[in-house]
Short mmCIF file of C-alpha atoms in Angstrom, two decimals:
data_model
loop_
_atom_site.label_atom_id
_atom_site.label_comp_id
_atom_site.label_asym_id
_atom_site.label_seq_id
_atom_site.Cartn_x
_atom_site.Cartn_y
_atom_site.Cartn_z
CA VAL A 21 4.96 12.80 -0.43
CA PHE A 22 5.77 9.08 -0.73
CA PRO A 23 8.72 8.39 1.61
CA ARG A 24 10.35 4.98 1.51
CA LEU A 25 7.69 3.34 -0.69
CA LYS A 26 10.16 0.63 -1.72
CA ASP A 27 10.99 -0.15 1.94
CA PHE A 28 7.28 -0.37 2.68
CA LEU A 29 6.69 -2.75 -0.23
CA LEU A 30 9.66 -4.96 0.75
CA GLU A 31 8.36 -5.20 4.31
CA ALA A 32 4.90 -6.08 3.07
CA LYS A 33 6.39 -8.71 0.75
CA SER A 34 8.10 -10.45 3.69
CA VAL A 35 4.77 -10.65 5.52
CA MET A 36 3.20 -12.34 2.51
CA SER A 37 5.55 -15.36 2.53
CA THR A 38 3.90 -18.59 3.69
CA GLN A 39 5.05 -22.07 4.65
CA ALA A 40 3.13 -25.36 4.69
CA ILE A 41 2.63 -26.79 8.19
CA PRO A 42 1.02 -30.15 9.04
CA ILE A 43 -1.47 -28.58 11.45
CA THR A 44 -3.11 -31.82 12.58
CA SER A 45 0.15 -32.86 14.26
CA LEU A 46 0.41 -29.65 16.30
CA SER A 47 -0.58 -29.35 19.95
CA VAL A 48 -3.35 -27.03 21.13
CA GLU A 49 -0.74 -24.55 22.39
CA GLN A 50 1.11 -24.59 19.07
CA LEU A 51 -2.18 -24.13 17.20
CA ALA A 52 -3.08 -21.18 19.45
CA ASN A 53 0.32 -19.60 18.76
CA LEU A 54 -0.08 -20.18 15.03
CA LYS A 55 -3.58 -18.69 15.18
CA GLN A 56 -2.20 -15.61 16.93
CA GLN A 57 0.57 -15.25 14.32
CA LEU A 58 -1.93 -15.54 11.47
CA GLU A 59 -4.18 -12.94 13.11
CA GLU A 60 -1.18 -10.58 13.34
CA ASP A 61 -0.33 -11.28 9.69
CA VAL A 62 -3.92 -10.56 8.66
CA GLN A 63 -3.83 -7.29 10.61
CA THR A 64 -0.48 -6.29 9.09
CA LEU A 65 -1.64 -7.08 5.56
CA SER A 66 -4.89 -5.18 6.12
CA ASN A 67 -2.94 -2.15 7.32
CA SER A 68 -0.54 -2.43 4.38
CA ILE A 69 -3.42 -2.56 1.92
CA ALA A 70 -4.95 0.52 3.54
CA GLN A 71 -1.61 2.35 3.26
CA LEU A 72 -1.27 1.35 -0.39
CA LYS A 73 -4.77 2.67 -1.07
CA SER A 74 -3.74 5.95 0.53
CA VAL A 75 -0.58 6.11 -1.62
CA GLN A 76 -2.64 5.22 -4.68
CA SER A 77 -5.10 8.03 -3.99
CA ARG A 78 -2.21 10.52 -3.61
CA PHE A 79 -0.74 9.41 -6.95
CA LEU A 80 -4.18 9.74 -8.57
CA GLU A 81 -4.61 13.19 -7.06
CA ALA A 82 -1.19 14.27 -8.35
CA LYS A 83 -1.95 12.84 -11.80
CA GLU A 84 -5.32 14.60 -11.92
CA SER A 85 -3.70 17.91 -10.95
CA LEU A 86 -1.59 17.66 -14.12
CA LEU A 87 -4.80 18.04 -16.16
CA SER A 88 -5.03 21.69 -15.14
CA ILE A 89 -1.53 22.44 -16.45
CA ASN A 90 -2.23 23.38 -20.05
CA PRO A 91 -1.61 26.46 -22.21
CA SER A 92 -5.13 27.81 -21.69
CA ASN A 93 -4.46 28.12 -17.93
CA LYS A 94 -1.19 30.01 -18.29
CA GLY A 95 -1.27 33.16 -16.17
CA ASN A 96 -4.15 31.95 -13.97
CA THR A 97 -3.99 32.54 -10.23
CA LEU A 98 -3.75 29.46 -8.03
CA LEU A 99 -2.92 28.43 -4.48
CA VAL A 100 0.55 26.95 -4.01
CA PRO A 101 0.98 24.55 -1.06
CA LEU A 102 3.95 25.35 1.17
CA THR A 103 2.95 22.77 3.80
CA SER A 104 -0.05 20.50 4.16
CA SER A 105 -2.04 23.35 5.71
CA LEU A 106 -0.38 26.52 4.39
CA TYR A 107 -1.07 27.84 0.89
CA ILE A 108 0.01 31.05 -0.78
CA PRO A 109 -1.35 32.69 -3.93
CA GLY A 110 0.67 32.17 -7.08
CA GLU A 111 0.45 32.40 -10.84
CA LEU A 112 0.81 29.55 -13.31
CA SER A 113 3.62 30.82 -15.52
CA ASN A 114 5.15 27.60 -16.88
CA VAL A 115 2.85 25.05 -18.48
CA GLU A 116 5.67 23.06 -20.10
CA THR A 117 7.33 21.45 -17.04
CA VAL A 118 6.47 20.49 -13.48
CA MET A 119 8.43 19.50 -10.38
CA ILE A 120 7.38 16.12 -9.04
CA ASP A 121 8.17 14.58 -5.67
CA ILE A 122 9.93 11.27 -6.22
CA GLY A 123 10.23 10.55 -2.49
CA THR A 124 12.29 11.42 0.58
CA GLY A 125 12.32 15.11 -0.29
CA TYR A 126 13.73 14.75 -3.81
CA TYR A 127 12.08 16.59 -6.67
CA VAL A 128 12.61 16.15 -10.40
CA LYS A 129 11.73 18.53 -13.21
CA LYS A 130 9.72 16.76 -15.92
CA SER A 131 7.49 17.69 -18.80
CA VAL A 132 3.78 17.28 -18.15
CA LEU A 133 3.75 14.22 -20.44
CA GLU A 134 6.71 12.63 -18.62
CA ALA A 135 5.07 13.35 -15.26
CA ASN A 136 1.88 11.65 -16.47
CA LYS A 137 3.89 8.60 -17.53
CA TYR A 138 5.71 8.58 -14.17
CA TYR A 139 2.42 8.57 -12.25
CA ASP A 140 1.00 5.90 -14.57
CA ARG A 141 3.99 3.64 -13.75
CA LYS A 142 3.67 4.31 -10.03
CA LEU A 143 -0.07 3.65 -10.07
CA GLU A 144 0.49 0.39 -11.95
CA MET A 145 3.15 -0.69 -9.43
CA VAL A 146 0.98 0.16 -6.42
CA SER A 147 -2.05 -1.60 -7.95
CA ALA A 148 -0.01 -4.74 -8.69
CA ASN A 149 1.34 -4.82 -5.15
CA ALA A 150 -2.11 -4.22 -3.68
CA GLU A 151 -3.46 -7.14 -5.72
CA LYS A 152 -0.66 -9.40 -4.44
CA MET A 153 -1.43 -8.34 -0.89
CA HIS A 154 -5.14 -9.03 -1.40
CA GLN A 155 -4.26 -12.54 -2.58
CA ALA A 156 -1.95 -13.05 0.41
CA LEU A 157 -4.65 -11.74 2.75
CA SER A 158 -7.18 -14.15 1.29
CA SER A 159 -4.72 -17.02 1.75
CA LYS A 160 -4.01 -16.01 5.35
CA TRP A 161 -7.76 -15.84 6.08
CA LYS A 162 -8.26 -19.36 4.70
CA SER A 163 -5.34 -20.64 6.77
CA LEU A 164 -6.71 -18.91 9.85
CA GLU A 165 -10.13 -20.49 9.35
CA THR A 166 -8.54 -23.93 8.97
CA ILE A 167 -6.42 -23.44 12.10
CA MET A 168 -9.49 -22.35 14.06
CA GLN A 169 -11.43 -25.45 12.95
CA VAL A 170 -8.60 -27.82 13.90
CA LEU A 171 -8.10 -25.97 17.19
CA GLN A 172 -11.81 -26.28 18.04
CA GLN A 173 -11.73 -30.00 17.20
CA LYS A 174 -8.66 -30.60 19.40
CA VAL A 175 -10.07 -28.58 22.29
CA GLY A 176 -13.36 -30.46 21.98
CA ALA A 177 -11.54 -33.80 21.94
CA GLU A 178 -9.52 -32.83 25.05
CA GLN A 179 -12.67 -31.81 26.90
CA LYS A 180 -14.30 -35.19 26.18
CA GLN A 181 -11.36 -37.03 27.72
#
């Protein structure tokens, strides 16, 4: 369900790195290139945040589904997903353990309590990374606004000459 989450987070982390640049010493062309790069970074971070929200909602959904696995539901009929659009009827026979998807097609058998703890850790990790990305996005937006102001000033000064 969550393929290559670590790769995704590492890629997003590399986008979040920033360097200080004396923008007033840059030419109009360099400022335009920097503006374009910042716009791409903002777009990438926005997409990454959206993907993290999607992952977070899937973890929440999986965690919430664990609530229905309790002794009072043993023997109940349910629909078992074979694919994202194909379900077959089944019966809840084991309320002690569950199989959880840990990524890239690997499943692990855990108790319901251990599965809850696993999803809590994953949700905490995704939330922390989303917060870091929000901070990076805010920083990129501020930088972009500054670049746009300096670019407008330089273009205006060139037009007056």
